[in-house]
Amino acid sequence: MPFIPHTDQDVATMLDAIGARSIDDLFDEIPGALRCGPLDVPLGEREMEVTAALTQRARRDEPGPCFLGAGAYDHHIPAAVWDICSRGEYMTAYTPYQAEASQGTLQLIHEFQTMMAALTGMEVSNASVYDGASALAEAVLMAVRANRRTRRRGAASAGRETATTRVVVAGAVHPHYVATARNIVQGQGIRLDATGFDANGTVDLARFEALLAEPPAAVIVQQPNCLGLLEPVDEVVAAAHAAGALVIAAANPISLALLAPPGDWHDRGADIVCGDGQPLGIPLSSGGPYFGYICTRREFVRQLPGRIVGLTEDSGGQPGYALTLQAREQHIRRGKATSNICTNQGLLVTAATVYMSLLGAAGLNAVASRCHAQTRELVTELASIDGVERRFAGPFFHECVLDIGRDAQDVAQQTATAGITGGLPLGRWYPDLANCLLVCATEKRSDADIAAYRDVLRRILAHPEQPATASAPERTG
Amino acid sequence: MSETPEELHYAPSHEWARLEEDGTVTVGITDHAQDALGDIVYVELPDEEQQVEAGAEAGVVESVKAASDIYAPVTGVVIAANEVLEDAPERVNEDPYGDGWFFRIQPDDPGELEDLLDAAAYDEMCSEEE
Amino acid sequence: MPEVSELQAVRHYTNLSRRNFSIDNQFYPLGSCTMKYNPRGAHRVASLPGFTGRHPLAELPASQGFLACLHELQEVLKAATGMAAVSAAPMAGAQGEFAGIAMIRAYHDARGDTERREIIVPDAAHGTNPASAVMCGYVAREVPVGADGDVDFEALKAAVGEQTAGIMLTNPSTCGVFERRIADIADVVHDAGGLLYYDGANLNAILGTARPGDMGFDVLHVNLHKTFATPHGGGGPGAGPVGANERLAPYLPTPMALREGDAFRWLEPADAPDSIGRLSAFAGNAGILLRALAYARMLGRDGMRRVGEFATLNANYLMERLRQAGVELAYPERRASHEFVITFRQEAKEFGISAMDIAKRLLDHGIHAPTTYFPLLVPECFLIEPTETETKEELDAFVAALTQVLGEVRTDPERVKTAPHNLPSARLDDVKAARDLRLVHGAD
């Protein structure tokens, strides 16, 4: 029997000790009408057979060079990262509730919190949430709580409650993030109003100012934005703070090695920084498991959801680590918890912590610089094809929108058939950009990869457009 | 055995209330409550000038393993909050009826205090809970 | 940011790992967490380059392998739970709960039935239940659990009414017993126009023996990191697929895999206009879904039934041995499900020893402590879940260790109160951790 160690003798001895005649007797409290017959699933297979069957499927999806980013990035992962993560001591432990038996995980999370706070220019970090999109949703809930408190304080003398449940989405924020946040927060009556982007592909500042007229609880801005471009974050922070709104920054952690950390934007910086940690040593894996991070300033730490590790002492006065601030969490606070969140993404945090330790500040900077350089190279090469040009002119980090002059969905399918993951057809997100591809090159894309993609794309575009047949993959929902 | 001073008024949700000479009402949590919660690590207080309703939430007290809402025993306006507790929440454990007070209310109607329990009734309620 | 060599980093994190308890090293009978063996074969399969290298937004021609797996898992979970449709999008149990309650709300809203404000939750439930209900804009109304561990049926009847949107139940419950009147509960709630949510935290107990769909539940989640043996990873990742009957299926979260002949595609908004939408940037914790599928295929039909059977056998055997050893059971008249509750209230009263003290002393015996202080309504309790993958010898060793600790409670209580003594850290001061917040290295 798979994974069940009992001998027949064991079963007999155990039933005897219980005073039951059969294992079936142990289910005698379940009404007979509720018992089910054999499940409608196939018979079991050996590990060897399952491995063979699934290996065949995995091979069907084995990708060629990947020029697709859009929230998930194909970086090099040093071998040591997953060798360490695959140790049973990390992989098969649970939440470190018994601190003395979990110092490994706890110290590692404390190191993670330290590194993320440093990277984002914030003072504190949690131990992660599910992914970047759910981190944004939690950041919105957190900002509304924190802002309600701040406003109540400010308005106390006027003797009125000025709670607001409106949040403004400034500029081009990943549509899947916005959809996720909206789906998660709407049950609590929180509304997201989006400015959209202007002809530069960044926040429409006039519309932004208009949406601030009635002050929202918070403003969300993504840097680099989901079109790869740099938003005018200092202006956004200045205007948001002037309106009494908190600023939530969604940031790619690798980009922070080159760009100003959100904690340094404008005067006092963003108030909450969140994002997806996938670029830090986690494989693409069809979208997960990744992890979401949330960092903030110390004054908001009690509104920060999820697990948090603190340094303390043991009874002998030796330093040690423990989960702290647990009274905010669902297992104690139940219906009044800061969130229903229970698990963090511990194993992925382990990967990111090892990854950041292996690279260090200099290594992260080298990765980020190389991504930027290769993306510039990619854009130069692809734009050398007749009819291909940049859609937006502003500076970018490691993603760029190219107008290819015809339906990009069809072209992306053809490049996939040619063995290249060629970028995101932006019509999936924005109907106006149906002729555009969002392309990305990480440090893994060699000059030869780029040249090969250029040649494939040139060949495809040299042929007349075919009417689309297959339906498009997953869309925004 | 926990201490229950005779001269105070008690809410079933374990707050005490004391009518001061100036007509204000000081509020804290009882010795019984601090003992049941254990080491208190955080207190969230209402803001000065905040309007509070009798029986409505006015704060939170947290230990490592539990969190409890604090309810205002009478309706009125908060005129002071014990800021010492922000940095030294352990004062609630050490001196629940003294330095560990939570906030002070200017009551709309001091007569509401008479709706609360006296020391004997509160002690009886606690012993029934156990 | 640290600046260290590769060897320094590898050595540091390898040494740190040795300061952890884990399933691979220790018996880990953490109640309600199902800490069973995590098969290496499932991990290996999910780590194949074709799976780890696939971009979540890859075009369909380069996604057929993954979509076939996702679709197959949806089908397996439908069969195992008795539901009409499954979405594997939620990234953990709590997100599955959120999805399920959001679906209930969407269902009522779609019918213009918008006055239902309450979700009923037993007071013994996981804290995530009321927290999820509140996140969906509901008020969580608690109903008491009786002395026998079942929900107080009269109190439940009194609580249900036209304001009831639904009820969240774990069955077997968090008290480690099967909710015997589940069919009556389903009738009462359905008659009032409410819906039933099944929290799958304890599905391991009844896998292959009984199905939530047959008990009258309308919507549920399954914790793949429990019942389907995916690794807990030091606190995640998990995965919490949701299943629904015909009535609620249209509201399931996206994305989902669809089969059309021999080809697979994503469910489009046009296919699911009533969906509550996406809950993650991409397709949930896809890699965990692959591990669960590999495990499910290794188990197959008979293996799944044996999971529930042997999890139940192990729990009842351990409970009986502890009863004989003089340990007080919280529900002595009941069968254990896959877990059971014991209480140390006598030890607390007589010797001033807490359940946490006993838990810490068990660590010294190389055993991870069971869940302490849950369910909240049993004083000084342990919730013990041995799982089906442990041997009889391991269970006997646990009985011996706990018996020894309880002897020590009487002979040398100080030793227990100050435990652990054999671990890298002595008892950690969690009061100091909370009063004096030091959340990043080097700050104040």
Short mmCIF file of N, CA and C in Angstrom, two decimals, chain C residues 260-363:
data_model
loop_
_atom_site.label_atom_id
_atom_site.label_comp_id
_atom_site.label_asym_id
_atom_site.label_seq_id
_atom_site.Cartn_x
_atom_site.Cartn_y
_atom_site.Cartn_z
N GLU C 260 -11.54 20.12 -24.50
CA GLU C 260 -12.36 20.09 -25.71
C GLU C 260 -11.76 19.03 -26.62
N GLY C 261 -12.36 17.86 -26.61
CA GLY C 261 -11.79 16.75 -27.36
C GLY C 261 -10.46 16.36 -26.76
N ASP C 262 -9.42 16.36 -27.57
CA ASP C 262 -8.11 16.01 -27.05
C ASP C 262 -7.31 17.23 -26.63
N ALA C 263 -7.88 18.39 -26.80
CA ALA C 263 -7.13 19.61 -26.49
C ALA C 263 -7.68 20.28 -25.24
N PHE C 264 -6.84 21.08 -24.63
CA PHE C 264 -7.22 21.78 -23.41
C PHE C 264 -7.07 23.28 -23.63
N ARG C 265 -7.90 24.03 -22.95
CA ARG C 265 -7.77 25.47 -22.97
C ARG C 265 -8.21 26.03 -21.64
N TRP C 266 -7.99 27.34 -21.47
CA TRP C 266 -8.44 28.00 -20.24
C TRP C 266 -9.90 28.35 -20.36
N LEU C 267 -10.57 28.32 -19.24
CA LEU C 267 -11.92 28.81 -19.17
C LEU C 267 -11.88 30.33 -19.34
N GLU C 268 -12.62 30.85 -20.30
CA GLU C 268 -12.62 32.28 -20.60
C GLU C 268 -13.74 32.98 -19.83
N PRO C 269 -13.60 34.29 -19.63
CA PRO C 269 -14.71 35.02 -18.99
C PRO C 269 -16.04 34.75 -19.69
N ALA C 270 -15.98 34.57 -21.02
CA ALA C 270 -17.22 34.31 -21.74
C ALA C 270 -17.84 32.98 -21.33
N ASP C 271 -16.99 32.03 -20.90
CA ASP C 271 -17.50 30.73 -20.46
C ASP C 271 -18.08 30.81 -19.05
N ALA C 272 -17.64 31.80 -18.30
CA ALA C 272 -18.02 31.86 -16.88
C ALA C 272 -18.33 33.29 -16.48
N PRO C 273 -19.41 33.83 -17.03
CA PRO C 273 -19.73 35.25 -16.76
C PRO C 273 -20.06 35.52 -15.30
N ASP C 274 -20.46 34.50 -14.55
CA ASP C 274 -20.84 34.72 -13.16
C ASP C 274 -19.71 34.43 -12.17
N SER C 275 -18.55 34.04 -12.70
CA SER C 275 -17.43 33.69 -11.81
C SER C 275 -17.10 34.84 -10.86
N ILE C 276 -16.64 34.49 -9.65
CA ILE C 276 -16.16 35.53 -8.73
C ILE C 276 -14.80 36.07 -9.19
N GLY C 277 -14.25 35.49 -10.27
CA GLY C 277 -13.04 36.05 -10.87
C GLY C 277 -11.77 35.46 -10.30
N ARG C 278 -10.67 36.13 -10.63
CA ARG C 278 -9.36 35.59 -10.24
C ARG C 278 -8.99 36.02 -8.83
N LEU C 279 -8.18 35.18 -8.17
CA LEU C 279 -7.72 35.45 -6.81
C LEU C 279 -6.21 35.47 -6.73
N SER C 280 -5.56 35.35 -7.89
CA SER C 280 -4.10 35.39 -7.92
C SER C 280 -3.68 35.96 -9.26
N ALA C 281 -2.39 36.30 -9.36
CA ALA C 281 -1.91 36.89 -10.60
C ALA C 281 -2.05 35.91 -11.76
N PHE C 282 -1.84 34.63 -11.49
CA PHE C 282 -1.84 33.67 -12.58
C PHE C 282 -2.78 32.50 -12.28
N ALA C 283 -2.22 31.30 -12.13
CA ALA C 283 -3.10 30.14 -11.98
C ALA C 283 -2.95 29.49 -10.61
N GLY C 284 -2.86 30.31 -9.57
CA GLY C 284 -2.72 29.73 -8.24
C GLY C 284 -1.37 29.07 -8.07
N ASN C 285 -1.27 28.19 -7.07
CA ASN C 285 0.01 27.53 -6.78
C ASN C 285 0.19 26.29 -7.65
N ALA C 286 0.40 26.54 -8.95
CA ALA C 286 0.40 25.47 -9.95
C ALA C 286 1.32 24.30 -9.58
N GLY C 287 2.51 24.60 -9.10
CA GLY C 287 3.47 23.54 -8.77
C GLY C 287 2.97 22.62 -7.67
N ILE C 288 2.17 23.17 -6.76
CA ILE C 288 1.59 22.34 -5.70
C ILE C 288 0.51 21.44 -6.29
N LEU C 289 -0.22 21.98 -7.24
CA LEU C 289 -1.27 21.19 -7.89
C LEU C 289 -0.67 19.97 -8.59
N LEU C 290 0.51 20.16 -9.20
CA LEU C 290 1.17 19.03 -9.86
C LEU C 290 1.59 17.96 -8.85
N ARG C 291 2.10 18.41 -7.70
CA ARG C 291 2.50 17.44 -6.67
C ARG C 291 1.29 16.66 -6.18
N ALA C 292 0.17 17.35 -5.98
CA ALA C 292 -1.04 16.67 -5.51
C ALA C 292 -1.53 15.67 -6.54
N LEU C 293 -1.44 16.04 -7.81
CA LEU C 293 -1.88 15.11 -8.86
C LEU C 293 -1.01 13.85 -8.86
N ALA C 294 0.30 14.04 -8.76
CA ALA C 294 1.19 12.87 -8.76
C ALA C 294 0.87 11.96 -7.58
N TYR C 295 0.61 12.56 -6.42
CA TYR C 295 0.27 11.77 -5.23
C TYR C 295 -1.06 11.04 -5.44
N ALA C 296 -2.04 11.76 -5.96
CA ALA C 296 -3.36 11.14 -6.17
C ALA C 296 -3.26 9.96 -7.13
N ARG C 297 -2.43 10.10 -8.15
CA ARG C 297 -2.29 8.98 -9.10
C ARG C 297 -1.59 7.80 -8.46
N MET C 298 -0.63 8.06 -7.58
CA MET C 298 0.03 6.94 -6.91
C MET C 298 -0.94 6.24 -5.96
N LEU C 299 -1.82 7.00 -5.31
CA LEU C 299 -2.80 6.38 -4.42
C LEU C 299 -3.83 5.60 -5.21
N GLY C 300 -4.46 6.26 -6.17
CA GLY C 300 -5.55 5.63 -6.91
C GLY C 300 -6.74 5.37 -6.01
N ARG C 301 -7.71 4.67 -6.55
CA ARG C 301 -8.99 4.45 -5.89
C ARG C 301 -8.82 3.78 -4.52
N ASP C 302 -8.07 2.69 -4.47
CA ASP C 302 -7.95 1.96 -3.20
C ASP C 302 -7.04 2.70 -2.23
N GLY C 303 -6.01 3.28 -2.77
CA GLY C 303 -5.08 4.01 -1.91
C GLY C 303 -5.75 5.17 -1.21
N MET C 304 -6.67 5.83 -1.90
CA MET C 304 -7.39 6.96 -1.26
C MET C 304 -8.23 6.47 -0.10
N ARG C 305 -8.93 5.36 -0.32
CA ARG C 305 -9.76 4.84 0.77
C ARG C 305 -8.88 4.47 1.97
N ARG C 306 -7.71 3.89 1.67
CA ARG C 306 -6.84 3.47 2.78
C ARG C 306 -6.29 4.66 3.56
N VAL C 307 -6.13 5.78 2.89
CA VAL C 307 -5.68 6.98 3.61
C VAL C 307 -6.62 7.26 4.77
N GLY C 308 -7.92 7.38 4.47
CA GLY C 308 -8.90 7.66 5.51
C GLY C 308 -8.94 6.56 6.56
N GLU C 309 -8.87 5.32 6.09
CA GLU C 309 -8.98 4.18 7.01
C GLU C 309 -7.81 4.14 8.00
N PHE C 310 -6.61 4.27 7.47
CA PHE C 310 -5.45 4.11 8.36
C PHE C 310 -5.19 5.36 9.19
N ALA C 311 -5.59 6.52 8.67
CA ALA C 311 -5.51 7.73 9.50
C ALA C 311 -6.42 7.57 10.71
N THR C 312 -7.60 6.98 10.46
CA THR C 312 -8.58 6.76 11.54
C THR C 312 -8.11 5.67 12.49
N LEU C 313 -7.55 4.62 11.92
CA LEU C 313 -7.02 3.53 12.77
C LEU C 313 -5.92 4.06 13.69
N ASN C 314 -4.99 4.81 13.13
CA ASN C 314 -3.89 5.32 13.95
C ASN C 314 -4.39 6.24 15.06
N ALA C 315 -5.35 7.09 14.74
CA ALA C 315 -5.85 8.03 15.75
C ALA C 315 -6.58 7.28 16.86
N ASN C 316 -7.42 6.32 16.49
CA ASN C 316 -8.17 5.60 17.52
C ASN C 316 -7.26 4.73 18.37
N TYR C 317 -6.25 4.17 17.75
CA TYR C 317 -5.30 3.36 18.53
C TYR C 317 -4.55 4.25 19.52
N LEU C 318 -4.06 5.38 19.04
CA LEU C 318 -3.30 6.27 19.92
C LEU C 318 -4.19 6.80 21.04
N MET C 319 -5.43 7.14 20.69
CA MET C 319 -6.35 7.64 21.71
C MET C 319 -6.60 6.58 22.79
N GLU C 320 -6.78 5.34 22.34
CA GLU C 320 -7.06 4.27 23.29
C GLU C 320 -5.85 4.02 24.20
N ARG C 321 -4.67 4.01 23.61
CA ARG C 321 -3.46 3.79 24.42
C ARG C 321 -3.29 4.90 25.45
N LEU C 322 -3.60 6.14 25.07
CA LEU C 322 -3.46 7.25 26.00
C LEU C 322 -4.52 7.18 27.09
N ARG C 323 -5.73 6.77 26.72
CA ARG C 323 -6.78 6.59 27.73
C ARG C 323 -6.31 5.59 28.79
N GLN C 324 -5.74 4.47 28.28
CA GLN C 324 -5.28 3.45 29.21
C GLN C 324 -4.12 3.95 30.07
N ALA C 325 -3.38 4.90 29.54
CA ALA C 325 -2.25 5.45 30.30
C ALA C 325 -2.70 6.52 31.28
N GLY C 326 -4.01 6.76 31.35
CA GLY C 326 -4.53 7.70 32.35
C GLY C 326 -4.69 9.13 31.87
N VAL C 327 -4.56 9.34 30.58
CA VAL C 327 -4.72 10.70 30.04
C VAL C 327 -6.21 11.00 29.89
N GLU C 328 -6.61 12.24 30.20
CA GLU C 328 -8.01 12.59 30.10
C GLU C 328 -8.38 12.98 28.67
N LEU C 329 -9.39 12.29 28.13
CA LEU C 329 -9.87 12.60 26.78
C LEU C 329 -10.97 13.65 26.88
N ALA C 330 -11.01 14.55 25.89
CA ALA C 330 -12.04 15.60 25.91
C ALA C 330 -13.41 15.02 25.55
N TYR C 331 -13.42 14.01 24.69
CA TYR C 331 -14.69 13.42 24.25
C TYR C 331 -14.59 11.90 24.38
N PRO C 332 -14.57 11.41 25.63
CA PRO C 332 -14.26 9.99 25.87
C PRO C 332 -15.29 9.03 25.30
N GLU C 333 -16.51 9.51 25.06
CA GLU C 333 -17.54 8.60 24.55
C GLU C 333 -17.50 8.47 23.04
N ARG C 334 -16.65 9.22 22.39
CA ARG C 334 -16.70 9.29 20.94
C ARG C 334 -15.57 8.52 20.29
N ARG C 335 -15.82 8.08 19.05
CA ARG C 335 -14.73 7.60 18.21
C ARG C 335 -13.85 8.80 17.87
N ALA C 336 -12.58 8.56 17.72
CA ALA C 336 -11.73 9.59 17.14
C ALA C 336 -11.97 9.60 15.64
N SER C 337 -11.83 10.74 15.02
CA SER C 337 -11.77 10.73 13.56
C SER C 337 -10.31 10.43 13.22
N HIS C 338 -9.65 11.29 12.50
CA HIS C 338 -8.21 11.11 12.25
C HIS C 338 -7.40 11.84 13.30
N GLU C 339 -8.13 12.47 14.27
CA GLU C 339 -7.46 13.21 15.33
C GLU C 339 -8.38 13.23 16.54
N PHE C 340 -7.83 13.65 17.67
CA PHE C 340 -8.63 13.66 18.90
C PHE C 340 -8.03 14.68 19.87
N VAL C 341 -8.84 15.03 20.87
CA VAL C 341 -8.45 16.08 21.82
C VAL C 341 -8.22 15.46 23.19
N ILE C 342 -7.12 15.81 23.84
CA ILE C 342 -6.90 15.44 25.24
C ILE C 342 -6.72 16.73 26.04
N THR C 343 -6.97 16.65 27.35
CA THR C 343 -6.85 17.86 28.16
C THR C 343 -5.99 17.60 29.39
N PHE C 344 -5.21 18.60 29.75
CA PHE C 344 -4.36 18.52 30.94
C PHE C 344 -4.88 19.45 32.03
N ARG C 345 -6.23 19.58 32.11
CA ARG C 345 -6.74 20.55 33.10
C ARG C 345 -6.43 20.10 34.53
N GLN C 346 -6.38 18.77 34.74
CA GLN C 346 -6.04 18.29 36.10
C GLN C 346 -4.60 18.67 36.46
N GLU C 347 -3.70 18.41 35.52
CA GLU C 347 -2.28 18.75 35.75
C GLU C 347 -2.13 20.25 35.98
N ALA C 348 -2.94 21.03 35.25
CA ALA C 348 -2.86 22.48 35.41
C ALA C 348 -3.29 22.88 36.81
N LYS C 349 -4.37 22.28 37.27
CA LYS C 349 -4.92 22.64 38.57
C LYS C 349 -4.01 22.17 39.70
N GLU C 350 -3.57 20.91 39.60
CA GLU C 350 -2.82 20.32 40.72
C GLU C 350 -1.37 20.75 40.77
N PHE C 351 -0.75 20.87 39.60
CA PHE C 351 0.71 21.11 39.59
C PHE C 351 1.10 22.43 38.93
N GLY C 352 0.12 23.18 38.48
CA GLY C 352 0.44 24.45 37.84
C GLY C 352 1.20 24.28 36.53
N ILE C 353 0.98 23.13 35.89
CA ILE C 353 1.65 22.84 34.62
C ILE C 353 0.68 23.12 33.48
N SER C 354 1.13 23.79 32.44
CA SER C 354 0.23 24.08 31.33
C SER C 354 0.46 23.09 30.20
N ALA C 355 -0.51 23.04 29.29
CA ALA C 355 -0.35 22.19 28.11
C ALA C 355 0.91 22.61 27.34
N MET C 356 1.20 23.91 27.35
CA MET C 356 2.39 24.37 26.62
C MET C 356 3.66 23.82 27.26
N ASP C 357 3.69 23.74 28.61
CA ASP C 357 4.87 23.17 29.28
C ASP C 357 5.09 21.72 28.82
N ILE C 358 3.99 20.97 28.77
CA ILE C 358 4.09 19.56 28.36
C ILE C 358 4.54 19.48 26.90
N ALA C 359 4.00 20.38 26.09
CA ALA C 359 4.40 20.41 24.68
C ALA C 359 5.91 20.65 24.56
N LYS C 360 6.41 21.59 25.33
CA LYS C 360 7.85 21.91 25.24
C LYS C 360 8.70 20.73 25.70
N ARG C 361 8.21 20.00 26.72
CA ARG C 361 8.99 18.87 27.22
C ARG C 361 8.98 17.73 26.21
N LEU C 362 7.89 17.58 25.45
CA LEU C 362 7.85 16.55 24.42
C LEU C 362 8.92 16.81 23.36
N LEU C 363 9.20 18.07 23.11
CA LEU C 363 10.24 18.40 22.13
C LEU C 363 11.57 17.77 22.55
#
